[in-house]
CSV table of C-alpha atoms in Angstrom, one decimal:
chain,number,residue,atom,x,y,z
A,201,UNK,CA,-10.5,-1.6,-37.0
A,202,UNK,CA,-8.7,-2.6,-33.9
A,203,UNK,CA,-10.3,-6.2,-33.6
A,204,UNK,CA,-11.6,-5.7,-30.2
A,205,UNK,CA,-11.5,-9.1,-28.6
A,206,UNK,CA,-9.1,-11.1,-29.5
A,207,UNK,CA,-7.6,-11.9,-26.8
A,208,UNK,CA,-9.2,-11.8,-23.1
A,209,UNK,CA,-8.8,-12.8,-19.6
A,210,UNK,CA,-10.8,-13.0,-16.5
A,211,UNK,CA,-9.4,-12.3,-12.9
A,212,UNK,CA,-10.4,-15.4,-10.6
A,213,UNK,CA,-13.4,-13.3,-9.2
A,214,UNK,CA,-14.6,-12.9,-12.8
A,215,UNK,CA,-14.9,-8.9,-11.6
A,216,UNK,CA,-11.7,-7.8,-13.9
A,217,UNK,CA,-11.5,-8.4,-17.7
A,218,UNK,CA,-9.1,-7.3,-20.0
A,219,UNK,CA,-9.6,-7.6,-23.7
A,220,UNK,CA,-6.8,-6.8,-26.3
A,221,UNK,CA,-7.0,-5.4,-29.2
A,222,UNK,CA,-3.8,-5.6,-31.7
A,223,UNK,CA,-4.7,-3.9,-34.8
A,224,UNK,CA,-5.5,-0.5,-33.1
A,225,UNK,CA,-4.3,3.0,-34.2
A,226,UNK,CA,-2.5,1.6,-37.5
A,227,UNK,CA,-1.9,-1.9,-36.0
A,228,UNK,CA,0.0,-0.3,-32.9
A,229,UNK,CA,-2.6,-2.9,-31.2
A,230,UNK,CA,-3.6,-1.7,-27.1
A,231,UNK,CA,-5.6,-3.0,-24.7
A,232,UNK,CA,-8.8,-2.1,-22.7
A,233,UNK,CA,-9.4,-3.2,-19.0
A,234,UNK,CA,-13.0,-3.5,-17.2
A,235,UNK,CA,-14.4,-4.1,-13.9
A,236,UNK,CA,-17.9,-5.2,-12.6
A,237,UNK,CA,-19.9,-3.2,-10.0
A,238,UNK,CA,-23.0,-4.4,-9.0
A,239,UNK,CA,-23.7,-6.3,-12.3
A,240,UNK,CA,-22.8,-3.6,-14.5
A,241,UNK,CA,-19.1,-3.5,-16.6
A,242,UNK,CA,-17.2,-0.4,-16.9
A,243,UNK,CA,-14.1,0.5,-18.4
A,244,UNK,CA,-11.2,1.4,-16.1
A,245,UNK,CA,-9.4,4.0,-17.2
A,246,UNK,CA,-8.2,4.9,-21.1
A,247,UNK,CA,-6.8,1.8,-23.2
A,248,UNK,CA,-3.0,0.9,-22.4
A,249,UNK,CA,-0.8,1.0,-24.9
A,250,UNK,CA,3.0,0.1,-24.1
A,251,UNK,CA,5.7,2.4,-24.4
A,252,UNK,CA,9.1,1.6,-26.2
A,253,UNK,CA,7.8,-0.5,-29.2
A,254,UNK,CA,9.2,-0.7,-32.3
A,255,UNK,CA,7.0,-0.5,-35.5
A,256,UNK,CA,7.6,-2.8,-37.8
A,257,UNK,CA,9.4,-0.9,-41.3
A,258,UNK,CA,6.5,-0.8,-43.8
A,259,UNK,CA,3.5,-1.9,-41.5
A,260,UNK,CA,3.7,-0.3,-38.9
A,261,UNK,CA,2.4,-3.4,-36.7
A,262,UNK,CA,3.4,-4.2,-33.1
A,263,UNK,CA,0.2,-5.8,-32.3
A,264,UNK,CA,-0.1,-4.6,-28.6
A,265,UNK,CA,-3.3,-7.0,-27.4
A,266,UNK,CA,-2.2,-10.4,-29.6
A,267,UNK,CA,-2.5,-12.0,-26.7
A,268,UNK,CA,-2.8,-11.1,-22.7
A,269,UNK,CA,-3.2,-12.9,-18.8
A,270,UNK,CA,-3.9,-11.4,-15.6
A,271,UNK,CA,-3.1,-12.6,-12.1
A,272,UNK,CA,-5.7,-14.2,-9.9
A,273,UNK,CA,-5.9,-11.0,-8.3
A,274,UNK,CA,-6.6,-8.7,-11.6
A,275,UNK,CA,-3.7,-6.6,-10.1
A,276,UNK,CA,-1.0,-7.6,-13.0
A,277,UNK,CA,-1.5,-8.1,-16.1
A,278,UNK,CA,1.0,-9.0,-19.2
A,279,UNK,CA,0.4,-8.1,-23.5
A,280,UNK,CA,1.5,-9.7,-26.1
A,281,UNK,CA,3.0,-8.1,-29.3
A,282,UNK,CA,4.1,-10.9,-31.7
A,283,UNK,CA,5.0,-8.4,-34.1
A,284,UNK,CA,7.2,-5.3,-32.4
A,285,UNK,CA,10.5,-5.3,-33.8
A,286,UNK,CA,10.4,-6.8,-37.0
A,287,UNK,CA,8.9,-9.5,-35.5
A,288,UNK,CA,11.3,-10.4,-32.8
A,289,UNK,CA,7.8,-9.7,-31.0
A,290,UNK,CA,7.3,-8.4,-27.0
A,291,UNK,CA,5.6,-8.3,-23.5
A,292,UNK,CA,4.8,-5.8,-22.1
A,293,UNK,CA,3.5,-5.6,-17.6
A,294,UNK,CA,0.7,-3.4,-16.4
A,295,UNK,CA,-0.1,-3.1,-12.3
A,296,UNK,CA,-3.2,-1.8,-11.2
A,297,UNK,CA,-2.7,0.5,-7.8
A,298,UNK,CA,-6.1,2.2,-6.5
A,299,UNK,CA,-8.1,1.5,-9.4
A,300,UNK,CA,-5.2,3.4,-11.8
A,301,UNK,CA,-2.8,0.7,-14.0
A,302,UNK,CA,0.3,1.5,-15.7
A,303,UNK,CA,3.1,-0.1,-16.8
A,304,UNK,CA,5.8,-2.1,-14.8
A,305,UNK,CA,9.4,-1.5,-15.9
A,306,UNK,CA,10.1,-1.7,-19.8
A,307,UNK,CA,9.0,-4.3,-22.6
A,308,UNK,CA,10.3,-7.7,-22.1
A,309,UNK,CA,12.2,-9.5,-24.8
A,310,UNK,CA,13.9,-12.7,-24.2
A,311,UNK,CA,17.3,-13.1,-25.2
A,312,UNK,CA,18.9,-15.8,-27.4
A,313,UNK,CA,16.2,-15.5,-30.3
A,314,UNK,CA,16.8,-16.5,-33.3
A,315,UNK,CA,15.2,-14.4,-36.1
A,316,UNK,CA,11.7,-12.9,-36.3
A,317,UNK,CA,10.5,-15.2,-33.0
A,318,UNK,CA,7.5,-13.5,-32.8
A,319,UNK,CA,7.3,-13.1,-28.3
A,320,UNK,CA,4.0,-12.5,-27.1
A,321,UNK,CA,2.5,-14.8,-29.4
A,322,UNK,CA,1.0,-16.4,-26.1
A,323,UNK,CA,1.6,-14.9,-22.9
A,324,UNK,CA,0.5,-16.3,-19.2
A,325,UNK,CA,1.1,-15.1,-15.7
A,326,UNK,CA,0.8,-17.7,-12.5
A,327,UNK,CA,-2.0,-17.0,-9.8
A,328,UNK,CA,0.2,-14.1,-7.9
A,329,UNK,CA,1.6,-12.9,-11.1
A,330,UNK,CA,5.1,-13.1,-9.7
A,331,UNK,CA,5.5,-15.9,-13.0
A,332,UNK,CA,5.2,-15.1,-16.7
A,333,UNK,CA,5.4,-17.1,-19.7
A,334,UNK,CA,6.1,-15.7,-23.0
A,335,UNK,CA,5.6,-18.1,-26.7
A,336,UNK,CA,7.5,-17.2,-29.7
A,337,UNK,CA,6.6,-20.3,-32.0
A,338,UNK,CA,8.6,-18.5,-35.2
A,339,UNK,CA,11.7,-18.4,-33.1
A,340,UNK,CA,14.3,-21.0,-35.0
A,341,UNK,CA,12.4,-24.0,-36.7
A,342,UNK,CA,11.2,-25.2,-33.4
A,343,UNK,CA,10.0,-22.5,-31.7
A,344,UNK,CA,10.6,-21.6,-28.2
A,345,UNK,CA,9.3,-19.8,-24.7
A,346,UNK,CA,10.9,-17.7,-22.2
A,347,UNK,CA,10.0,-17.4,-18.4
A,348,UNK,CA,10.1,-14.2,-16.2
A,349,UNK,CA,10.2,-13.4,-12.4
A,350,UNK,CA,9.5,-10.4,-10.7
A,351,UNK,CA,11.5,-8.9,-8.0
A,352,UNK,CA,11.1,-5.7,-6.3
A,353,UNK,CA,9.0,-4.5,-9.1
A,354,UNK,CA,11.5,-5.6,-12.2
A,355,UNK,CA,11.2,-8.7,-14.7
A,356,UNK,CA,14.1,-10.8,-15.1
A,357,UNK,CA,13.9,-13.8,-17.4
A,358,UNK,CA,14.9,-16.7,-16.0
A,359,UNK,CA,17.4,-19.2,-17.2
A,360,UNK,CA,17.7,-19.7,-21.3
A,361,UNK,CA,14.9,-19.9,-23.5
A,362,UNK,CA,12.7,-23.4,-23.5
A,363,UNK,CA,12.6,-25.4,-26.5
A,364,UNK,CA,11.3,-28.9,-26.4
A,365,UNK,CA,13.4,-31.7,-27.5
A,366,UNK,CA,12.1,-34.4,-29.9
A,367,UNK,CA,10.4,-32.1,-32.2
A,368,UNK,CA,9.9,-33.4,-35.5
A,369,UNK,CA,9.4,-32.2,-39.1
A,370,UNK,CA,11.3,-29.3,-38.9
A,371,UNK,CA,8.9,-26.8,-37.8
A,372,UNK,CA,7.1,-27.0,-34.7
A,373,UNK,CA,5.9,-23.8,-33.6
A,374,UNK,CA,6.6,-24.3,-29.9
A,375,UNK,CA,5.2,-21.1,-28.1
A,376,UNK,CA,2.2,-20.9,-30.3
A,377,UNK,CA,0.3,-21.8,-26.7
A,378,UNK,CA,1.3,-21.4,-23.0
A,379,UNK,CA,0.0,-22.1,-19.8
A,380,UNK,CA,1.0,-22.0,-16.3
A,381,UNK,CA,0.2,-23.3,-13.0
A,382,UNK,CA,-0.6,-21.4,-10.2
A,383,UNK,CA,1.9,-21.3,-8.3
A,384,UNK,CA,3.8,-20.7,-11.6
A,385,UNK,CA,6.3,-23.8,-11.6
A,386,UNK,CA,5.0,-25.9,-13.8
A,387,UNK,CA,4.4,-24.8,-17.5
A,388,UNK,CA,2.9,-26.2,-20.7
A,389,UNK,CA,4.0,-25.0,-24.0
A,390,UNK,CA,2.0,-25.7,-27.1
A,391,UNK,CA,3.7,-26.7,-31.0
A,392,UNK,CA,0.7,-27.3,-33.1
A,393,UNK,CA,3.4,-27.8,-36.5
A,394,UNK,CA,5.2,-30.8,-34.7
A,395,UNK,CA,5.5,-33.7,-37.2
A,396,UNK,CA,3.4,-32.3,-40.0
A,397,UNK,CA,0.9,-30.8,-38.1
């Protein structure tokens, strides 16, 4: 039962998908990318699954898939894994080179979390995938995001992590959503538990 689908993107010729799938291989989660040729969708190569994650004791869930973006290219693409680590949650980069992707550098997890934050929640990248955004709305009460560049081929987060102020009702799940734009410096983050829902 991987759940197939849950989370998908388009690249901005509509001629790359990628679809994620969390719950496959004993909730170790991966995802699948596609291309169109002459009207007709194929997979391109086997289904990614990123390396380093940490099984959750008991589970066994990372949840590779919860969520994923690609640039406007279809080049890049970032994957969500709310629940690697315990729950402290993940990201984890794919580049595609002559039809072939694999993964760029090692997972990302943003520092200064506070308990099981649950990254990857939401993930987004910005048009030339240079930009990611990364939701973890169980970090704290509030919730939070964290934003990555990359440079020369490696993903540094950038500054802390984002929590909006003004948050009321103790929990606000911040991160639960993310957008960017695309030139990746403006960024939206949503908290659908604000004020009691």
């Amino acid at each position: 039962n991987a759940r197939q689908g849950s989370s998908v993107a388009l690249s901005a010729d509509g001629n790359t998908a990628i679809m994620g799938g969390p719950s496959d291989n004993g909730l170790l989660g991966a995802v699948w990318a596609f291309t169109r040729s002459g009207g007709v969708w194929s997979q391109q190569g086997g289904k990614l699954v990123g390396t380093g994650a940490v099984p959750t004791l008991g589970t066994g869930a990372v949840g590779q898939g919860s969520s994923v973006a690609l640039s406007a290219d279809g080049n890049t693409a970032i994957v969500g894994a709310p629940n690697d680590n315990a729950g402290i949650g993940a990201a984890w980069v794919y580049v595609r080179s002559g039809g072939v992707w694999s993964q760029q550098g090692g997972k990302s997890v943003g520092t200064g979390a506070t308990g099981g934050s649950r990254q990857g929640s939401s993930v987004a990248l910005s048009a030339d995938g240079n930009m990611a955004i990364v939701g973890g709305p169980n970090d704290g009460n509030a919730g939070a995001a964290w934003t990555y560049t990359r440079l020369g081929g490696l993903w540094i987060q950038q500054g802390d992590k984002l929590v909006g102020t003004g948050a009321a009702g103790g929990i606000a799940s911040q991160g639960s959503s993310v957008a960017l734009s695309a030139d990746g410096n403006t960024a939206i983050v949503g908290g659908p538990h604000d004020d009691g829902n």
